[in-house]
Coordinates of C-alpha atoms in Angstrom, one line a residue:
M284 CA 129.0 182.8 96.2
P285 CA 125.2 182.8 95.6
Q286 CA 123.3 179.6 96.2
I287 CA 119.8 178.8 94.9
L288 CA 117.8 176.1 96.4
V289 CA 114.6 174.9 94.7
E290 CA 112.5 171.9 95.9
T291 CA 109.8 170.4 93.8
Q292 CA 107.3 167.7 94.8
I293 CA 106.5 165.3 91.9
D294 CA 103.8 162.6 91.9
A295 CA 105.9 160.2 89.8
D296 CA 108.5 157.5 90.0
I297 CA 112.0 158.8 90.9
K298 CA 113.5 157.2 87.8
I299 CA 111.2 159.1 85.5
C300 CA 112.0 162.3 87.2
F301 CA 115.8 161.6 87.2
D302 CA 115.8 160.7 83.5
L303 CA 113.8 163.8 82.4
A304 CA 116.2 166.0 84.4
R305 CA 119.2 164.7 82.5
D306 CA 117.6 164.6 79.1
V307 CA 119.3 167.2 76.9
G308 CA 116.3 167.5 74.5
F309 CA 113.9 168.1 77.4
Y310 CA 116.2 170.7 78.9
K311 CA 116.5 172.4 75.5
N312 CA 112.8 172.5 74.9
S313 CA 111.7 173.4 78.5
L314 CA 112.4 177.1 78.2
R315 CA 111.0 178.7 75.1
E316 CA 111.8 182.3 76.3
A317 CA 115.5 181.7 77.0
T318 CA 117.3 180.3 74.0
E319 CA 119.5 177.4 75.1
I320 CA 121.0 175.2 72.3
P321 CA 123.4 172.3 72.8
I322 CA 126.1 172.9 70.3
S323 CA 128.8 170.3 71.1
G324 CA 129.4 167.3 73.3
K325 CA 126.4 165.3 74.3
I326 CA 123.8 167.2 72.2
S327 CA 120.9 164.7 72.6
G328 CA 119.9 161.9 74.9
L329 CA 120.6 161.4 78.5
V330 CA 123.8 162.7 80.1
E331 CA 125.9 160.4 82.3
K332 CA 129.1 160.8 84.3
G333 CA 131.9 162.3 82.3
D334 CA 129.6 163.7 79.6
Y335 CA 130.2 167.3 78.4
V336 CA 127.6 169.6 76.9
T337 CA 128.4 173.0 75.5
W338 CA 125.3 175.2 75.5
E339 CA 124.8 178.4 73.6
T340 CA 122.6 180.5 75.9
N341 CA 120.8 183.8 75.5
H342 CA 119.7 185.1 78.9
L343 CA 119.1 188.8 79.7
N344 CA 120.2 189.5 76.1
L345 CA 123.6 188.1 76.7
I346 CA 124.8 185.3 74.4
Q347 CA 127.4 183.1 75.9
H348 CA 128.8 179.6 75.6
L349 CA 128.8 177.4 78.7
T350 CA 130.5 174.0 78.8
L351 CA 129.3 171.7 81.6
K352 CA 130.6 168.3 82.6
V353 CA 128.7 165.7 84.6
T354 CA 131.1 165.2 87.5
E355 CA 129.0 163.1 89.8
Y356 CA 126.4 160.5 89.0
N357 CA 124.4 158.1 91.1
R358 CA 121.2 157.0 89.2
P359 CA 118.4 157.8 90.3
F360 CA 119.5 159.9 93.2
L361 CA 122.1 162.5 92.1
F362 CA 123.9 164.0 89.3
V363 CA 126.1 167.1 89.3
D364 CA 127.1 169.3 86.4
E365 CA 129.9 171.8 86.7
M366 CA 131.3 174.5 84.4
V367 CA 134.6 173.7 82.8
R368 CA 134.5 176.6 80.4
G369 CA 132.4 179.7 80.3
E370 CA 131.8 183.2 81.6
F371 CA 131.1 182.3 85.2
K372 CA 133.9 182.3 87.7
S373 CA 132.3 179.1 89.1
Y374 CA 129.1 177.1 88.5
R375 CA 127.9 173.9 90.1
H376 CA 124.4 172.4 89.8
E377 CA 123.5 169.5 92.1
H378 CA 120.4 167.6 91.0
I379 CA 119.2 165.6 94.0
F380 CA 116.2 163.1 94.0
E381 CA 114.6 161.5 97.1
V382 CA 111.6 159.2 97.5
C383 CA 109.2 160.6 100.1
D384 CA 105.8 159.1 101.1
G385 CA 104.8 158.2 97.6
Y386 CA 106.2 161.1 95.7
T387 CA 109.6 162.2 94.4
R388 CA 111.3 165.3 95.9
M389 CA 113.6 166.9 93.4
I390 CA 116.1 169.3 94.9
D391 CA 118.1 171.7 92.8
K392 CA 121.2 173.3 94.5
L393 CA 122.8 175.8 92.2
Y394 CA 126.0 177.6 93.2
F395 CA 127.4 180.2 90.9
E396 CA 129.7 183.2 90.9
S397 CA 130.1 185.7 88.1
S398 CA 133.5 186.9 87.0
Y399 CA 134.3 190.6 86.9
G400 CA 134.9 191.3 90.6
V401 CA 132.7 193.7 92.4
L402 CA 130.5 194.3 89.4
G403 CA 129.9 190.5 89.1
K404 CA 129.0 190.3 92.8
I405 CA 126.4 193.1 92.4
T406 CA 125.0 191.4 89.2
D407 CA 124.8 188.1 91.0
K408 CA 123.0 189.5 94.0
F409 CA 120.5 191.8 92.3
L410 CA 119.9 190.3 88.9
L411 CA 121.3 186.8 88.2
K412 CA 120.1 185.0 91.4
R413 CA 116.5 186.1 90.8
H414 CA 116.6 185.3 87.1
M415 CA 118.1 181.9 87.6
T416 CA 115.7 181.0 90.4
K417 CA 112.8 181.9 88.1
L418 CA 114.3 179.7 85.3
L419 CA 114.7 176.7 87.7
I420 CA 111.1 177.1 89.0
T421 CA 109.7 177.3 85.5
R422 CA 111.7 174.3 84.2
N423 CA 110.8 172.3 87.3
A424 CA 107.1 173.0 86.8
L425 CA 107.4 171.6 83.2
L426 CA 109.4 168.6 84.4
K427 CA 106.8 167.9 87.1
Q428 CA 104.0 168.1 84.5
K429 CA 105.8 165.8 82.0
A430 CA 106.9 163.3 84.7
E431 CA 103.4 163.0 86.1
E432 CA 101.9 162.5 82.6
L433 CA 104.4 159.7 81.9
F434 CA 103.8 158.1 85.3
N435 CA 100.0 158.1 84.8
I436 CA 100.3 156.5 81.3
R437 CA 102.0 153.4 82.8

């Protein structure tokens, strides 16, 4: 099962970072290139434990619906969303936040596995892992920028 690990250093309060990461609207608007629209469940606001969001996504010219549930939640340190319905065989995204020497370390651990047997494994290794890593890095750069702006306004 592929794992992606992305760490981002943010010069902002941990609570600001945590809340931005769980904000459905921020998530939706953070990637203009890849269309991601919340279509059911918690379609706006901040997700909490037990919340579901169904996303209509268009990545790599493939439209799919992915329903995620927040299965673990410990504000402002951790929340986990896991797929309960969708095209993946499995999908789990751990959002971890730590206070470190005056900044917040945001750690994304994404585990996923495509369906479709050997073809899915090849797609995971040579296409999806790279694509999803790029999406996380891009989204995290925008989250960092926004969190630092909000922190400096205070």
